[in-house]
XYZ file of C-alpha atoms in Angstrom:
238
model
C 0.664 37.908 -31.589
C -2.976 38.858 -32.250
C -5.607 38.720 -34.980
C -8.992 40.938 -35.453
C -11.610 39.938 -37.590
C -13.490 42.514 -38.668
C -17.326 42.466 -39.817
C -17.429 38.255 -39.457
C -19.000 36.278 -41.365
C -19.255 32.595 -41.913
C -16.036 30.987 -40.512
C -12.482 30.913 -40.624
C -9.634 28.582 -39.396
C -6.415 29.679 -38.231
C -3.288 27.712 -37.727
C -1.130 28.666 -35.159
C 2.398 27.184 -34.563
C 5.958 28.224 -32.809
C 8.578 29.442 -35.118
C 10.808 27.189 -33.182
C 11.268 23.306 -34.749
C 12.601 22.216 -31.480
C 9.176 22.735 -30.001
C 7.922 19.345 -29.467
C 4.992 20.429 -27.145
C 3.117 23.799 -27.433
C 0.562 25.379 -25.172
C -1.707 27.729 -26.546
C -3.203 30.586 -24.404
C -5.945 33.283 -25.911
C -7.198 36.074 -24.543
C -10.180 37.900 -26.428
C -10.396 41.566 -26.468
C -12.650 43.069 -24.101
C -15.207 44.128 -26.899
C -14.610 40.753 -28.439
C -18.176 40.080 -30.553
C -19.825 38.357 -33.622
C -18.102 35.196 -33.587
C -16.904 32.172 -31.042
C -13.778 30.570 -31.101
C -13.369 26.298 -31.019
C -10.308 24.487 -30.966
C -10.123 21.545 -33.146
C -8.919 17.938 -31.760
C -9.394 14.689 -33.230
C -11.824 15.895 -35.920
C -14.004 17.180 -33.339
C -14.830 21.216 -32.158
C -14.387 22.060 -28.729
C -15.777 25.776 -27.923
C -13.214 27.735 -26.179
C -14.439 31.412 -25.844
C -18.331 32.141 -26.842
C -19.393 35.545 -27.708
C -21.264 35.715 -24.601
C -17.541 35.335 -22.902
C -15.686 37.859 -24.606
C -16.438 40.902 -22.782
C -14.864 39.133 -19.533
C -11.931 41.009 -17.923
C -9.045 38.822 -18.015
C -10.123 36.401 -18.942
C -7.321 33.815 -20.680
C -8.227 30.340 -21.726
C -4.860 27.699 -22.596
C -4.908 24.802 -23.646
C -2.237 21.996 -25.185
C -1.957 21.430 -28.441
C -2.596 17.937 -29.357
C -0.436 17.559 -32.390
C 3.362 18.332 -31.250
C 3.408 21.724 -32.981
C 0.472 23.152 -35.028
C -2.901 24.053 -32.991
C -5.835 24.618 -35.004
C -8.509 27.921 -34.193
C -11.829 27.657 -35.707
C -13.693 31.153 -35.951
C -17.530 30.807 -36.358
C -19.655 33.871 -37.180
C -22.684 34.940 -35.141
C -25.795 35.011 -37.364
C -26.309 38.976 -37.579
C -29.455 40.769 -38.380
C -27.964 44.290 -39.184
C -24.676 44.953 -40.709
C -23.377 47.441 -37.372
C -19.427 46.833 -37.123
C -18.022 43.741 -34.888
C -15.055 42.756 -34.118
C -13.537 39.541 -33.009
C -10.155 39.932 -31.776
C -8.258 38.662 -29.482
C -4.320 37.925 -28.744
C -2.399 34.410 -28.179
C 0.860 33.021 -26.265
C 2.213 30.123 -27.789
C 4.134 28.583 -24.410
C 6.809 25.472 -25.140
C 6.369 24.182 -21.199
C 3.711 20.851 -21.540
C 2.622 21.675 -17.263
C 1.319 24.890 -18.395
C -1.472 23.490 -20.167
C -4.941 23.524 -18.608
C -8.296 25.151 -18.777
C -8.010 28.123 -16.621
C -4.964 31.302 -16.369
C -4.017 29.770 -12.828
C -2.283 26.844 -14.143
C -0.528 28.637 -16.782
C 0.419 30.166 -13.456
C 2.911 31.687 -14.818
C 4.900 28.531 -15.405
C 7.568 31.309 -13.346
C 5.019 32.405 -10.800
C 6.341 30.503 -7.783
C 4.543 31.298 -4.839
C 7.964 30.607 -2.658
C 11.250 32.019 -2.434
C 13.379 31.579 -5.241
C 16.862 29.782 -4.705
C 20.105 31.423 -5.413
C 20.868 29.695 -8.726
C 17.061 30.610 -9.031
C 17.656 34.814 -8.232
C 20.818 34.798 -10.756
C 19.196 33.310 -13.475
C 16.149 35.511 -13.115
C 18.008 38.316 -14.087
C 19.191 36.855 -17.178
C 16.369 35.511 -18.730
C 13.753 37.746 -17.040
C 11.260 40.112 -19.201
C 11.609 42.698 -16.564
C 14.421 43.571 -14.338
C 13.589 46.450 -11.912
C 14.792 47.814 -8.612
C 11.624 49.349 -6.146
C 9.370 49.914 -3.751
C 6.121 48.177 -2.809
C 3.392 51.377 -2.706
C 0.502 49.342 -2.264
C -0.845 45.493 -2.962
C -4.676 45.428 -4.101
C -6.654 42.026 -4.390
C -9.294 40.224 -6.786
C -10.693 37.295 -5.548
C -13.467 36.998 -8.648
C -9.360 36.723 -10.967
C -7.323 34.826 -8.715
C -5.099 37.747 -8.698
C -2.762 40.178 -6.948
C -1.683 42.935 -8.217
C 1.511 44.538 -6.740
C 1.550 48.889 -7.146
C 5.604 49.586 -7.559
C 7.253 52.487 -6.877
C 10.518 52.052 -9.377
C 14.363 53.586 -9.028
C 16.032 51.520 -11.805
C 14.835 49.980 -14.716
C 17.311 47.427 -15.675
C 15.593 45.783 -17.929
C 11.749 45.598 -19.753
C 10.780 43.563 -22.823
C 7.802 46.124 -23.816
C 6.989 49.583 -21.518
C 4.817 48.109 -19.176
C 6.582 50.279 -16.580
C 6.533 54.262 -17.406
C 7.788 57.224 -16.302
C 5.687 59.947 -14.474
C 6.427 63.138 -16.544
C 5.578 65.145 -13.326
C 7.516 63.627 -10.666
C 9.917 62.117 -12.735
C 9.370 58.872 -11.010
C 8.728 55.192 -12.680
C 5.594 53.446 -11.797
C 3.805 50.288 -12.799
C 1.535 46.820 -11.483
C 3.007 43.965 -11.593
C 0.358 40.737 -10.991
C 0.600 37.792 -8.771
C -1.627 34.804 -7.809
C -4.055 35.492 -5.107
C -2.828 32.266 -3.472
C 0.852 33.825 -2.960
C -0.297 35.824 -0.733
C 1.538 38.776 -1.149
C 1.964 41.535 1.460
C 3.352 45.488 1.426
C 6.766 45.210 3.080
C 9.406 48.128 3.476
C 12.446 48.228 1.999
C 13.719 48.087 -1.655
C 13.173 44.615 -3.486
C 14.487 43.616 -7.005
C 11.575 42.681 -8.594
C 11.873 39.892 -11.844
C 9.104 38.232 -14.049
C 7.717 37.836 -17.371
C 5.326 39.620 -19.305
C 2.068 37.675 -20.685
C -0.716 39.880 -22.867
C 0.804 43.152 -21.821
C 1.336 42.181 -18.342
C 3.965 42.252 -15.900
C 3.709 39.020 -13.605
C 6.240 38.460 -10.468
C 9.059 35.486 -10.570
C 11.272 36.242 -8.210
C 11.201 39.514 -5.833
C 14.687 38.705 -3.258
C 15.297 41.906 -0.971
C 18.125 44.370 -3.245
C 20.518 43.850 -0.706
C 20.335 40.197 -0.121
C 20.254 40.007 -3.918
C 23.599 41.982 -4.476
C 25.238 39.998 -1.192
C 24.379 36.833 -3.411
C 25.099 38.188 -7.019
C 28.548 39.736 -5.650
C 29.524 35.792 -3.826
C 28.543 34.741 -7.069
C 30.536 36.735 -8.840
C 33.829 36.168 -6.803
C 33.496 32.571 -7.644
C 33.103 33.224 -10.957
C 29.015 31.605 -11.245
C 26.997 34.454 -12.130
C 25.420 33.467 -15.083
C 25.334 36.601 -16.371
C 26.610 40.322 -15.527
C 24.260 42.786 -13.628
C-alpha cells in the first residue's frame, strides 16, 4: 500500500501490520516517493526511534529501506515534520511491502534480494512452481540488458509474444507495432547477459516493478512442463 501526507506538520505514527494472523514474522520495506519532503520517517523498537529515511534521502532513485519488525506482527512508523518557514505544499509519501520471509530483513534492497531473485538456475520443481505462484508469467525476447552499478541493479529490456500472466500492467502493449514491451530488474551481481532465443521469463513485482525469478529457455521449459505433466506433477496447468 502507500500513504501521502500532505502539508506535515508535527508528527504522526502509523501502524502497519499483515492482514494475515499466520504471520509470525513480518519484514517491512518503504520506499519514499521521489519528491518525498517535509518530514523523516523512524521506526520505533524497544521504546527507542531509529531514523529510517531523512528528508535529505527522499529524493533518491530507488531507493528502498526494509527492515524486521521486532514484535511478531505490528511495525510501528513514526512521521516527524520538518520545521517550515513558509506554508508552500509538501508532501511526504511513500509506499510499503509488508514481506512474511524473516531472511529478507536487512538494511539495504539487496538483501530483500528479492527473497526469489536467485542468481542461479532454478531447479525443475523450482521452473513449475514459478509459474504458479509467479506475479508475471511471460514468453520473450531479450532486446537489450543495461547496468547500474550506483543501484546494484540490472535491468533486462524484453521484447514480449505472450503474456500469460501479470499481477498489475507493468508490461504494455505498443499501440504502433502492436508488440508488448517492458524491464524487468535483476541484481547487478547475477550477472545477466543478452542471449538469443526465446526465454520464459517469471518473477514478482515489488513497488511497481517487475524483478526476474526464474528465466529457463521456452523450449527446455515446455520439454520439462510436458515430462511433468505425463507423470502427472505439474503443480499447476500452463
Amino acid at each position: 500500500g502507500s500513504l501521502e501526507w500532505m502539508y506535515p506538520a508535527r508528527a504522526l505514527r502509523v501502524i502497519l501490520e499483515p492482514n494475515l494472523s499466520s504471520a509470525r514474522h513480518t519484514t517491512v520495506c518503504i520506499k519514499p516517493a521521489s519528491d518525498f519532503q517535509g518530514a523523516s520517517i523512524y521506526v520505533e523498537h524497544a521504546g527507542q526511534l531509529h531514523l529510517v529515511v531523512s528528508e535529505a534521502e527522499g529524493a533518491r532513485p530507488h531507493h528502498v529501506s526494509c527492515f524486521s519488525a521486532h514484535t511478531p506482527q505490528r511495525v510501528a512508523l513514526f512521521l516527524q515534520a520538518s520545521p517550515q518557514r513558509d506554508i508552500s505544499r509538501r508532501t511526504a509519501s511513500f509506499q510499503y511491502e509488508l514481506l512474511s520471509n524473516q531472511s529478507a530483513a536487512g538494511p539495504d534492497f539487496k538483501k530483500m534480494a528479492l527473497v526469489e531473485a536467485m542468481c542461479r538456475p532454478c531447479d525443475n520443481v523450482e521452473l513449475l512452481m514459478a509459474i504458479c505462484s509467479s506475479d508475471f508469467v511471460v514468453k520473450g525476447s531479450i532486446r537489450n540488458v543495461s547496468h547500474d552499478s550506483e543501484n546494484h541493479m540490472s535491468q533486462v529490456d524484453v521484447s514480449i509474444q505472450k503474456v500469460y500472466r501479470q499481477k498489475t500492467r507493468i508490461f504494455q502493449q505498443d499501440e504502433a507495432s502492436g508488440g508488448w514491451r517492458g524491464p524487468i530488474r535483476t541484481l547487478l551481481q547475477c550477472k545477466v547477459k543478452k542471449g538469443g532465443g526465446d526465454f520464459l521469463f517469471t518473477g514478482n513485482e515489488h513497488f511497481g516493478e517487475a524483478w526476474l525469478g526464474c528465466a529457463p529457455r521456452f523450449k527446455d521449459f515446455m520439454f520439462i512442463y510436458q515430462a511433468a505433466r505425463e507423470r502427472g506433477a505439474n503443480p499447476c496447468e500452463f
